[in-house]
């Protein structure tokens, strides 16, 4: 199972909005509404930010939103804050009854 | 408070074995799917294995199938990962997370335990 494709890095200034893409195939992202997104700060465990494509867990800021179109899922962060600087990973269920993660995207808040 | 605490990591030679444990508290383990995720140094996350609440459904990544075995003891509130025939490329921090393979709502994670495979 190949990893989902994410941009290696994105950047933005405080207050701006950014979008991170996550591209798979019809056998994973495109075939199921089971895409989740995780935030990971250096040396820390990942934190769930979005599940089931667009659902935000309790306690996660509403500045984070998720969507999907075809084989590509997206995470949008609005009103960027310095604490948003982290690595972000998408993940999807697959037709092989496994999970696959994206390669990760490093977000830099300039 | 939900807590997950991994243990059992360490240095092992190629071809060797280790058993990781994930002690859980603050929730009813028998009602939760559980998952192992690993992260090689400086690399991204890799899903390793998931197990259903009762243990009757088990899933593995191709990279570990036939070498790793996931199991659980709900009476001891503990998840396990038996790792055999270890390879250098298995070197990683191993995290346990609450959640299964389908929806993967990994809402709680342990702090990770480091496995180093080296001669």
JSON list of C-alpha atoms in Angstrom, two decimals:
[
{"chain": "A", "resi": 1, "resn": "UNK", "atom": "CA", "xyz": [0.00, 0.00, 0.00]},
{"chain": "A", "resi": 2, "resn": "UNK", "atom": "CA", "xyz": [1.62, 3.26, -1.10]},
{"chain": "A", "resi": 3, "resn": "UNK", "atom": "CA", "xyz": [1.55, 6.27, 1.17]},
{"chain": "A", "resi": 4, "resn": "UNK", "atom": "CA", "xyz": [-0.90, 9.04, 0.41]},
{"chain": "A", "resi": 5, "resn": "UNK", "atom": "CA", "xyz": [0.68, 12.06, -1.27]},
{"chain": "A", "resi": 6, "resn": "UNK", "atom": "CA", "xyz": [1.04, 15.28, 0.71]},
{"chain": "A", "resi": 7, "resn": "UNK", "atom": "CA", "xyz": [3.16, 18.34, -0.02]},
{"chain": "A", "resi": 8, "resn": "UNK", "atom": "CA", "xyz": [6.39, 18.21, 1.95]},
{"chain": "A", "resi": 9, "resn": "UNK", "atom": "CA", "xyz": [5.94, 21.72, 3.27]},
{"chain": "A", "resi": 10, "resn": "UNK", "atom": "CA", "xyz": [3.56, 24.65, 3.35]},
{"chain": "A", "resi": 11, "resn": "UNK", "atom": "CA", "xyz": [3.90, 28.03, 4.95]},
{"chain": "A", "resi": 12, "resn": "UNK", "atom": "CA", "xyz": [1.80, 31.00, 5.86]},
{"chain": "A", "resi": 13, "resn": "UNK", "atom": "CA", "xyz": [1.76, 34.15, 7.93]},
{"chain": "A", "resi": 14, "resn": "UNK", "atom": "CA", "xyz": [-0.21, 34.60, 11.14]},
{"chain": "A", "resi": 15, "resn": "UNK", "atom": "CA", "xyz": [-3.85, 35.26, 10.36]},
{"chain": "A", "resi": 16, "resn": "UNK", "atom": "CA", "xyz": [-3.70, 33.74, 6.89]},
{"chain": "A", "resi": 17, "resn": "UNK", "atom": "CA", "xyz": [-5.33, 30.50, 5.74]},
{"chain": "A", "resi": 18, "resn": "UNK", "atom": "CA", "xyz": [-3.54, 27.49, 4.31]},
{"chain": "A", "resi": 19, "resn": "UNK", "atom": "CA", "xyz": [-4.68, 24.22, 2.80]},
{"chain": "A", "resi": 20, "resn": "UNK", "atom": "CA", "xyz": [-2.85, 20.90, 2.88]},
{"chain": "A", "resi": 21, "resn": "UNK", "atom": "CA", "xyz": [-3.81, 18.35, 0.25]},
{"chain": "A", "resi": 22, "resn": "UNK", "atom": "CA", "xyz": [-3.78, 14.57, 0.58]},
{"chain": "A", "resi": 23, "resn": "UNK", "atom": "CA", "xyz": [-4.05, 12.62, -2.64]},
{"chain": "A", "resi": 24, "resn": "UNK", "atom": "CA", "xyz": [-4.80, 8.93, -2.88]},
{"chain": "A", "resi": 25, "resn": "UNK", "atom": "CA", "xyz": [-6.77, 6.67, -5.16]},
{"chain": "A", "resi": 26, "resn": "UNK", "atom": "CA", "xyz": [-10.27, 5.31, -5.53]},
{"chain": "A", "resi": 27, "resn": "UNK", "atom": "CA", "xyz": [-9.13, 2.42, -3.33]},
{"chain": "A", "resi": 28, "resn": "UNK", "atom": "CA", "xyz": [-8.55, 4.64, -0.33]},
{"chain": "A", "resi": 29, "resn": "UNK", "atom": "CA", "xyz": [-9.35, 8.38, -0.12]},
{"chain": "A", "resi": 30, "resn": "UNK", "atom": "CA", "xyz": [-11.81, 8.32, -3.00]},
{"chain": "A", "resi": 31, "resn": "UNK", "atom": "CA", "xyz": [-13.58, 5.17, -1.91]},
{"chain": "A", "resi": 32, "resn": "UNK", "atom": "CA", "xyz": [-14.37, 5.89, 1.71]},
{"chain": "A", "resi": 33, "resn": "UNK", "atom": "CA", "xyz": [-15.30, 8.79, 3.94]},
{"chain": "A", "resi": 34, "resn": "UNK", "atom": "CA", "xyz": [-12.79, 7.60, 6.52]},
{"chain": "A", "resi": 35, "resn": "UNK", "atom": "CA", "xyz": [-10.07, 10.21, 6.18]},
{"chain": "A", "resi": 36, "resn": "UNK", "atom": "CA", "xyz": [-8.52, 11.60, 9.34]},
{"chain": "A", "resi": 37, "resn": "UNK", "atom": "CA", "xyz": [-5.91, 14.27, 10.01]},
{"chain": "A", "resi": 38, "resn": "UNK", "atom": "CA", "xyz": [-3.29, 14.44, 12.77]},
{"chain": "A", "resi": 39, "resn": "UNK", "atom": "CA", "xyz": [-1.09, 17.22, 14.07]},
{"chain": "A", "resi": 40, "resn": "UNK", "atom": "CA", "xyz": [2.32, 16.37, 15.54]},
{"chain": "A", "resi": 41, "resn": "UNK", "atom": "CA", "xyz": [4.65, 18.74, 17.33]},
{"chain": "A", "resi": 42, "resn": "UNK", "atom": "CA", "xyz": [8.33, 17.74, 17.64]},
{"chain": "A", "resi": 43, "resn": "UNK", "atom": "CA", "xyz": [8.88, 15.03, 20.20]},
{"chain": "A", "resi": 44, "resn": "UNK", "atom": "CA", "xyz": [5.17, 14.65, 20.88]},
{"chain": "A", "resi": 45, "resn": "UNK", "atom": "CA", "xyz": [2.54, 12.06, 20.05]},
{"chain": "A", "resi": 46, "resn": "UNK", "atom": "CA", "xyz": [0.17, 12.87, 17.20]},
{"chain": "A", "resi": 47, "resn": "UNK", "atom": "CA", "xyz": [-3.11, 14.63, 17.97]},
{"chain": "A", "resi": 48, "resn": "UNK", "atom": "CA", "xyz": [-6.37, 13.94, 16.15]},
{"chain": "A", "resi": 49, "resn": "UNK", "atom": "CA", "xyz": [-7.65, 17.07, 14.39]},
{"chain": "A", "resi": 50, "resn": "UNK", "atom": "CA", "xyz": [-10.27, 15.78, 11.93]},
{"chain": "A", "resi": 51, "resn": "UNK", "atom": "CA", "xyz": [-11.99, 12.42, 11.45]},
{"chain": "A", "resi": 52, "resn": "UNK", "atom": "CA", "xyz": [-14.46, 11.05, 8.90]},
{"chain": "A", "resi": 53, "resn": "UNK", "atom": "CA", "xyz": [-13.27, 13.67, 6.36]},
{"chain": "A", "resi": 54, "resn": "UNK", "atom": "CA", "xyz": [-14.73, 16.73, 8.04]},
{"chain": "A", "resi": 55, "resn": "UNK", "atom": "CA", "xyz": [-15.63, 16.02, 11.67]},
{"chain": "A", "resi": 56, "resn": "UNK", "atom": "CA", "xyz": [-13.79, 17.92, 14.36]},
{"chain": "A", "resi": 57, "resn": "UNK", "atom": "CA", "xyz": [-13.34, 16.29, 17.78]},
{"chain": "A", "resi": 58, "resn": "UNK", "atom": "CA", "xyz": [-14.38, 18.15, 20.86]},
{"chain": "A", "resi": 59, "resn": "UNK", "atom": "CA", "xyz": [-11.68, 20.59, 21.91]},
{"chain": "A", "resi": 60, "resn": "UNK", "atom": "CA", "xyz": [-10.19, 21.12, 18.47]},
{"chain": "A", "resi": 61, "resn": "UNK", "atom": "CA", "xyz": [-10.38, 24.70, 17.27]},
{"chain": "A", "resi": 62, "resn": "UNK", "atom": "CA", "xyz": [-12.96, 25.49, 14.59]},
{"chain": "A", "resi": 63, "resn": "UNK", "atom": "CA", "xyz": [-10.12, 27.08, 12.63]},
{"chain": "A", "resi": 64, "resn": "UNK", "atom": "CA", "xyz": [-9.42, 23.54, 11.43]},
{"chain": "A", "resi": 65, "resn": "UNK", "atom": "CA", "xyz": [-11.67, 22.07, 8.76]},
{"chain": "A", "resi": 66, "resn": "UNK", "atom": "CA", "xyz": [-11.57, 19.10, 6.42]},
{"chain": "A", "resi": 67, "resn": "UNK", "atom": "CA", "xyz": [-13.07, 18.26, 3.05]},
{"chain": "A", "resi": 68, "resn": "UNK", "atom": "CA", "xyz": [-12.76, 15.81, 0.20]},
{"chain": "A", "resi": 69, "resn": "UNK", "atom": "CA", "xyz": [-13.21, 15.88, -3.55]},
{"chain": "A", "resi": 70, "resn": "UNK", "atom": "CA", "xyz": [-12.66, 12.72, -5.52]},
{"chain": "A", "resi": 71, "resn": "UNK", "atom": "CA", "xyz": [-9.37, 11.13, -4.54]},
{"chain": "A", "resi": 72, "resn": "UNK", "atom": "CA", "xyz": [-8.06, 14.20, -2.74]},
{"chain": "A", "resi": 73, "resn": "UNK", "atom": "CA", "xyz": [-8.76, 15.23, 0.84]},
{"chain": "A", "resi": 74, "resn": "UNK", "atom": "CA", "xyz": [-7.84, 18.62, 2.23]},
{"chain": "A", "resi": 75, "resn": "UNK", "atom": "CA", "xyz": [-7.16, 20.18, 5.62]},
{"chain": "A", "resi": 76, "resn": "UNK", "atom": "CA", "xyz": [-7.67, 23.92, 5.87]},
{"chain": "A", "resi": 77, "resn": "UNK", "atom": "CA", "xyz": [-6.38, 25.99, 8.75]},
{"chain": "A", "resi": 78, "resn": "UNK", "atom": "CA", "xyz": [-7.76, 29.51, 8.93]},
{"chain": "A", "resi": 79, "resn": "UNK", "atom": "CA", "xyz": [-6.47, 32.36, 11.04]},
{"chain": "A", "resi": 80, "resn": "UNK", "atom": "CA", "xyz": [-3.01, 30.79, 11.33]},
{"chain": "A", "resi": 81, "resn": "UNK", "atom": "CA", "xyz": [-1.40, 30.99, 14.74]},
{"chain": "A", "resi": 82, "resn": "UNK", "atom": "CA", "xyz": [2.20, 30.34, 15.70]},
{"chain": "A", "resi": 83, "resn": "UNK", "atom": "CA", "xyz": [1.18, 27.27, 17.69]},
{"chain": "A", "resi": 84, "resn": "UNK", "atom": "CA", "xyz": [-0.16, 25.70, 14.50]},
{"chain": "A", "resi": 85, "resn": "UNK", "atom": "CA", "xyz": [3.42, 25.19, 13.34]},
{"chain": "A", "resi": 86, "resn": "UNK", "atom": "CA", "xyz": [3.78, 21.40, 13.29]},
{"chain": "A", "resi": 87, "resn": "UNK", "atom": "CA", "xyz": [3.75, 18.35, 11.05]},
{"chain": "A", "resi": 88, "resn": "UNK", "atom": "CA", "xyz": [0.38, 17.24, 9.67]},
{"chain": "A", "resi": 89, "resn": "UNK", "atom": "CA", "xyz": [-0.55, 13.77, 8.49]},
{"chain": "A", "resi": 90, "resn": "UNK", "atom": "CA", "xyz": [-3.61, 12.49, 6.68]},
{"chain": "A", "resi": 91, "resn": "UNK", "atom": "CA", "xyz": [-4.76, 8.89, 6.90]},
{"chain": "A", "resi": 92, "resn": "UNK", "atom": "CA", "xyz": [-7.33, 6.81, 5.07]},
{"chain": "A", "resi": 93, "resn": "UNK", "atom": "CA", "xyz": [-8.96, 3.42, 5.25]},
{"chain": "A", "resi": 94, "resn": "UNK", "atom": "CA", "xyz": [-8.18, 1.26, 2.22]},
{"chain": "A", "resi": 95, "resn": "UNK", "atom": "CA", "xyz": [-9.90, -1.44, 0.21]},
{"chain": "A", "resi": 96, "resn": "UNK", "atom": "CA", "xyz": [-7.29, -3.90, 1.52]},
{"chain": "A", "resi": 97, "resn": "UNK", "atom": "CA", "xyz": [-8.77, -3.41, 5.01]},
{"chain": "A", "resi": 98, "resn": "UNK", "atom": "CA", "xyz": [-5.69, -1.53, 6.15]},
{"chain": "A", "resi": 99, "resn": "UNK", "atom": "CA", "xyz": [-4.88, 2.10, 6.91]},
{"chain": "A", "resi": 100, "resn": "UNK", "atom": "CA", "xyz": [-2.43, 4.28, 5.11]},
{"chain": "A", "resi": 101, "resn": "UNK", "atom": "CA", "xyz": [-0.87, 7.56, 6.18]},
{"chain": "A", "resi": 102, "resn": "UNK", "atom": "CA", "xyz": [0.36, 10.39, 4.04]},
{"chain": "A", "resi": 103, "resn": "UNK", "atom": "CA", "xyz": [4.04, 11.28, 4.01]},
{"chain": "A", "resi": 104, "resn": "UNK", "atom": "CA", "xyz": [3.41, 14.31, 6.19]},
{"chain": "A", "resi": 105, "resn": "UNK", "atom": "CA", "xyz": [3.47, 18.07, 5.65]},
{"chain": "A", "resi": 106, "resn": "UNK", "atom": "CA", "xyz": [5.59, 20.49, 7.64]},
{"chain": "A", "resi": 107, "resn": "UNK", "atom": "CA", "xyz": [3.68, 23.69, 8.31]},
{"chain": "A", "resi": 108, "resn": "UNK", "atom": "CA", "xyz": [5.78, 26.77, 8.95]},
{"chain": "A", "resi": 109, "resn": "UNK", "atom": "CA", "xyz": [4.13, 29.89, 10.32]},
{"chain": "A", "resi": 110, "resn": "UNK", "atom": "CA", "xyz": [6.31, 32.76, 9.19]},
{"chain": "B", "resi": 1, "resn": "UNK", "atom": "CA", "xyz": [-8.50, 10.39, 32.60]},
{"chain": "B", "resi": 2, "resn": "UNK", "atom": "CA", "xyz": [-7.62, 8.20, 29.64]},
{"chain": "B", "resi": 3, "resn": "UNK", "atom": "CA", "xyz": [-4.01, 7.03, 29.65]},
{"chain": "B", "resi": 4, "resn": "UNK", "atom": "CA", "xyz": [-1.98, 4.77, 27.38]},
{"chain": "B", "resi": 5, "resn": "UNK", "atom": "CA", "xyz": [1.51, 3.74, 28.47]},
{"chain": "B", "resi": 6, "resn": "UNK", "atom": "CA", "xyz": [3.80, 1.75, 26.19]},
{"chain": "B", "resi": 7, "resn": "UNK", "atom": "CA", "xyz": [6.72, -0.32, 27.41]},
{"chain": "B", "resi": 8, "resn": "UNK", "atom": "CA", "xyz": [9.04, -3.02, 26.15]},
{"chain": "B", "resi": 9, "resn": "UNK", "atom": "CA", "xyz": [11.15, -1.11, 23.66]},
{"chain": "B", "resi": 10, "resn": "UNK", "atom": "CA", "xyz": [14.91, -1.33, 23.51]},
{"chain": "B", "resi": 11, "resn": "UNK", "atom": "CA", "xyz": [17.92, -2.39, 21.49]},
{"chain": "B", "resi": 12, "resn": "UNK", "atom": "CA", "xyz": [17.75, -5.73, 19.69]},
{"chain": "B", "resi": 13, "resn": "UNK", "atom": "CA", "xyz": [19.87, -7.41, 17.03]},
{"chain": "B", "resi": 14, "resn": "UNK", "atom": "CA", "xyz": [18.50, -8.12, 13.56]},
{"chain": "B", "resi": 15, "resn": "UNK", "atom": "CA", "xyz": [16.51, -11.32, 13.63]},
{"chain": "B", "resi": 16, "resn": "UNK", "atom": "CA", "xyz": [15.64, -10.88, 17.28]},
{"chain": "B", "resi": 17, "resn": "UNK", "atom": "CA", "xyz": [12.31, -10.45, 19.04]},
{"chain": "B", "resi": 18, "resn": "UNK", "atom": "CA", "xyz": [10.61, -7.97, 21.34]},
{"chain": "B", "resi": 19, "resn": "UNK", "atom": "CA", "xyz": [7.17, -7.72, 22.89]},
{"chain": "B", "resi": 20, "resn": "UNK", "atom": "CA", "xyz": [5.66, -4.31, 23.36]},
{"chain": "B", "resi": 21, "resn": "UNK", "atom": "CA", "xyz": [2.91, -3.65, 25.88]},
{"chain": "B", "resi": 22, "resn": "UNK", "atom": "CA", "xyz": [0.41, -0.82, 26.10]},
{"chain": "B", "resi": 23, "resn": "UNK", "atom": "CA", "xyz": [-1.21, -0.47, 29.50]},
{"chain": "B", "resi": 24, "resn": "UNK", "atom": "CA", "xyz": [-4.48, 1.40, 29.38]},
{"chain": "B", "resi": 25, "resn": "UNK", "atom": "CA", "xyz": [-6.63, 3.13, 31.98]},
{"chain": "B", "resi": 26, "resn": "UNK", "atom": "CA", "xyz": [-9.52, 5.55, 32.18]},
{"chain": "B", "resi": 27, "resn": "UNK", "atom": "CA", "xyz": [-11.75, 3.77, 29.69]},
{"chain": "B", "resi": 28, "resn": "UNK", "atom": "CA", "xyz": [-13.20, 0.30, 29.03]},
{"chain": "B", "resi": 29, "resn": "UNK", "atom": "CA", "xyz": [-10.66, -1.42, 26.81]},
{"chain": "B", "resi": 30, "resn": "UNK", "atom": "CA", "xyz": [-13.09, -4.18, 25.81]},
{"chain": "B", "resi": 31, "resn": "UNK", "atom": "CA", "xyz": [-15.24, -1.68, 23.90]},
{"chain": "B", "resi": 32, "resn": "UNK", "atom": "CA", "xyz": [-12.41, -0.10, 21.88]},
{"chain": "B", "resi": 33, "resn": "UNK", "atom": "CA", "xyz": [-10.51, -1.08, 18.79]},
{"chain": "B", "resi": 34, "resn": "UNK", "atom": "CA", "xyz": [-6.79, -0.53, 19.30]},
{"chain": "B", "resi": 35, "resn": "UNK", "atom": "CA", "xyz": [-3.92, 0.21, 16.94]},
{"chain": "B", "resi": 36, "resn": "UNK", "atom": "CA", "xyz": [-0.13, 0.35, 16.75]},
{"chain": "B", "resi": 37, "resn": "UNK", "atom": "CA", "xyz": [1.49, 3.12, 14.71]},
{"chain": "B", "resi": 38, "resn": "UNK", "atom": "CA", "xyz": [5.23, 3.56, 14.29]},
{"chain": "B", "resi": 39, "resn": "UNK", "atom": "CA", "xyz": [7.53, 6.39, 13.28]},
{"chain": "B", "resi": 40, "resn": "UNK", "atom": "CA", "xyz": [11.08, 5.86, 12.14]},
{"chain": "B", "resi": 41, "resn": "UNK", "atom": "CA", "xyz": [13.53, 8.56, 13.29]},
{"chain": "B", "resi": 42, "resn": "UNK", "atom": "CA", "xyz": [12.91, 11.73, 11.30]},
{"chain": "B", "resi": 43, "resn": "UNK", "atom": "CA", "xyz": [10.24, 10.04, 9.19]},
{"chain": "B", "resi": 44, "resn": "UNK", "atom": "CA", "xyz": [6.46, 10.00, 8.94]},
{"chain": "B", "resi": 45, "resn": "UNK", "atom": "CA", "xyz": [3.79, 7.91, 10.59]},
{"chain": "B", "resi": 46, "resn": "UNK", "atom": "CA", "xyz": [3.22, 4.33, 9.49]},
{"chain": "B", "resi": 47, "resn": "UNK", "atom": "CA", "xyz": [0.17, 2.28, 10.45]},
{"chain": "B", "resi": 48, "resn": "UNK", "atom": "CA", "xyz": [1.31, -1.14, 11.74]},
{"chain": "B", "resi": 49, "resn": "UNK", "atom": "CA", "xyz": [-1.66, -3.13, 13.02]},
{"chain": "B", "resi": 50, "resn": "UNK", "atom": "CA", "xyz": [-5.16, -2.89, 14.45]},
{"chain": "B", "resi": 51, "resn": "UNK", "atom": "CA", "xyz": [-7.32, -5.21, 16.51]},
{"chain": "B", "resi": 52, "resn": "UNK", "atom": "CA", "xyz": [-11.08, -5.18, 17.13]},
{"chain": "B", "resi": 53, "resn": "UNK", "atom": "CA", "xyz": [-12.52, -4.82, 20.65]},
{"chain": "B", "resi": 54, "resn": "UNK", "atom": "CA", "xyz": [-12.96, -8.56, 21.13]},
{"chain": "B", "resi": 55, "resn": "UNK", "atom": "CA", "xyz": [-9.78, -9.49, 19.28]},
{"chain": "B", "resi": 56, "resn": "UNK", "atom": "CA", "xyz": [-11.56, -11.50, 16.62]},
{"chain": "B", "resi": 57, "resn": "UNK", "atom": "CA", "xyz": [-10.59, -9.15, 13.77]},
{"chain": "B", "resi": 58, "resn": "UNK", "atom": "CA", "xyz": [-6.94, -8.34, 13.21]},
{"chain": "B", "resi": 59, "resn": "UNK", "atom": "CA", "xyz": [-5.25, -6.31, 10.49]},
{"chain": "B", "resi": 60, "resn": "UNK", "atom": "CA", "xyz": [-1.58, -5.86, 9.56]},
{"chain": "B", "resi": 61, "resn": "UNK", "atom": "CA", "xyz": [0.47, -3.71, 7.24]},
{"chain": "B", "resi": 62, "resn": "UNK", "atom": "CA", "xyz": [2.21, -5.73, 4.54]},
{"chain": "B", "resi": 63, "resn": "UNK", "atom": "CA", "xyz": [5.57, -4.63, 5.94]},
{"chain": "B", "resi": 64, "resn": "UNK", "atom": "CA", "xyz": [5.02, -6.56, 9.18]},
{"chain": "B", "resi": 65, "resn": "UNK", "atom": "CA", "xyz": [2.63, -9.33, 8.17]},
{"chain": "B", "resi": 66, "resn": "UNK", "atom": "CA", "xyz": [3.92, -12.74, 9.21]},
{"chain": "B", "resi": 67, "resn": "UNK", "atom": "CA", "xyz": [6.45, -11.24, 11.63]},
{"chain": "B", "resi": 68, "resn": "UNK", "atom": "CA", "xyz": [4.37, -9.18, 14.07]},
{"chain": "B", "resi": 69, "resn": "UNK", "atom": "CA", "xyz": [1.39, -10.32, 16.13]},
{"chain": "B", "resi": 70, "resn": "UNK", "atom": "CA", "xyz": [-1.07, -7.98, 17.79]},
{"chain": "B", "resi": 71, "resn": "UNK", "atom": "CA", "xyz": [-3.10, -9.20, 20.76]},
{"chain": "B", "resi": 72, "resn": "UNK", "atom": "CA", "xyz": [-4.97, -7.90, 23.74]},
{"chain": "B", "resi": 73, "resn": "UNK", "atom": "CA", "xyz": [-5.94, -8.94, 27.24]},
{"chain": "B", "resi": 74, "resn": "UNK", "atom": "CA", "xyz": [-9.03, -6.97, 28.14]},
{"chain": "B", "resi": 75, "resn": "UNK", "atom": "CA", "xyz": [-8.98, -8.37, 31.67]},
{"chain": "B", "resi": 76, "resn": "UNK", "atom": "CA", "xyz": [-5.55, -6.77, 32.16]},
{"chain": "B", "resi": 77, "resn": "UNK", "atom": "CA", "xyz": [-6.43, -3.62, 30.17]},
{"chain": "B", "resi": 78, "resn": "UNK", "atom": "CA", "xyz": [-3.37, -4.24, 28.03]},
{"chain": "B", "resi": 79, "resn": "UNK", "atom": "CA", "xyz": [-2.56, -4.30, 24.32]},
{"chain": "B", "resi": 80, "resn": "UNK", "atom": "CA", "xyz": [0.47, -6.17, 22.99]},
{"chain": "B", "resi": 81, "resn": "UNK", "atom": "CA", "xyz": [2.66, -6.30, 19.90]},
{"chain": "B", "resi": 82, "resn": "UNK", "atom": "CA", "xyz": [4.90, -9.34, 19.53]},
{"chain": "B", "resi": 83, "resn": "UNK", "atom": "CA", "xyz": [7.64, -8.52, 17.07]},
{"chain": "B", "resi": 84, "resn": "UNK", "atom": "CA", "xyz": [9.73, -11.36, 15.61]},
{"chain": "B", "resi": 85, "resn": "UNK", "atom": "CA", "xyz": [12.39, -11.53, 12.90]},
{"chain": "B", "resi": 86, "resn": "UNK", "atom": "CA", "xyz": [13.15, -7.86, 13.46]},
{"chain": "B", "resi": 87, "resn": "UNK", "atom": "CA", "xyz": [14.89, -5.91, 10.72]},
{"chain": "B", "resi": 88, "resn": "UNK", "atom": "CA", "xyz": [16.92, -2.73, 10.76]},
{"chain": "B", "resi": 89, "resn": "UNK", "atom": "CA", "xyz": [14.02, -0.98, 9.02]},
{"chain": "B", "resi": 90, "resn": "UNK", "atom": "CA", "xyz": [11.75, -1.76, 11.99]},
{"chain": "B", "resi": 91, "resn": "UNK", "atom": "CA", "xyz": [13.68, 0.80, 14.02]},
{"chain": "B", "resi": 92, "resn": "UNK", "atom": "CA", "xyz": [11.09, 3.34, 15.14]},
{"chain": "B", "resi": 93, "resn": "UNK", "atom": "CA", "xyz": [9.09, 4.81, 17.97]},
{"chain": "B", "resi": 94, "resn": "UNK", "atom": "CA", "xyz": [6.03, 2.62, 18.42]},
{"chain": "B", "resi": 95, "resn": "UNK", "atom": "CA", "xyz": [2.81, 4.26, 19.56]},
{"chain": "B", "resi": 96, "resn": "UNK", "atom": "CA", "xyz": [-0.38, 2.59, 20.70]},
{"chain": "B", "resi": 97, "resn": "UNK", "atom": "CA", "xyz": [-3.59, 4.48, 19.97]},
{"chain": "B", "resi": 98, "resn": "UNK", "atom": "CA", "xyz": [-7.24, 4.01, 20.83]},
{"chain": "B", "resi": 99, "resn": "UNK", "atom": "CA", "xyz": [-9.23, 3.35, 17.70]},
{"chain": "B", "resi": 100, "resn": "UNK", "atom": "CA", "xyz": [-9.68, 0.74, 15.02]},
{"chain": "B", "resi": 101, "resn": "UNK", "atom": "CA", "xyz": [-8.74, 0.32, 11.39]},
{"chain": "B", "resi": 102, "resn": "UNK", "atom": "CA", "xyz": [-11.84, 1.63, 9.62]},
{"chain": "B", "resi": 103, "resn": "UNK", "atom": "CA", "xyz": [-12.73, 5.02, 11.06]},
{"chain": "B", "resi": 104, "resn": "UNK", "atom": "CA", "xyz": [-9.35, 5.41, 12.81]},
{"chain": "B", "resi": 105, "resn": "UNK", "atom": "CA", "xyz": [-10.56, 7.96, 15.32]},
{"chain": "B", "resi": 106, "resn": "UNK", "atom": "CA", "xyz": [-7.25, 7.82, 17.18]},
{"chain": "B", "resi": 107, "resn": "UNK", "atom": "CA", "xyz": [-8.27, 10.18, 19.94]},
{"chain": "B", "resi": 108, "resn": "UNK", "atom": "CA", "xyz": [-5.77, 9.00, 22.54]},
{"chain": "B", "resi": 109, "resn": "UNK", "atom": "CA", "xyz": [-2.13, 8.03, 22.04]},
{"chain": "B", "resi": 110, "resn": "UNK", "atom": "CA", "xyz": [0.64, 6.77, 24.26]},
{"chain": "B", "resi": 111, "resn": "UNK", "atom": "CA", "xyz": [3.97, 8.55, 24.52]},
{"chain": "B", "resi": 112, "resn": "UNK", "atom": "CA", "xyz": [5.72, 5.95, 22.39]},
{"chain": "B", "resi": 113, "resn": "UNK", "atom": "CA", "xyz": [8.44, 3.39, 23.03]},
{"chain": "B", "resi": 114, "resn": "UNK", "atom": "CA", "xyz": [11.62, 3.28, 20.97]},
{"chain": "B", "resi": 115, "resn": "UNK", "atom": "CA", "xyz": [12.69, 0.08, 19.25]},
{"chain": "B", "resi": 116, "resn": "UNK", "atom": "CA", "xyz": [16.20, 0.04, 17.82]},
{"chain": "B", "resi": 117, "resn": "UNK", "atom": "CA", "xyz": [17.26, -2.87, 15.63]},
{"chain": "B", "resi": 118, "resn": "UNK", "atom": "CA", "xyz": [21.01, -2.86, 15.16]},
{"chain": "B", "resi": 119, "resn": "UNK", "atom": "CA", "xyz": [24.00, -5.16, 15.34]}
]
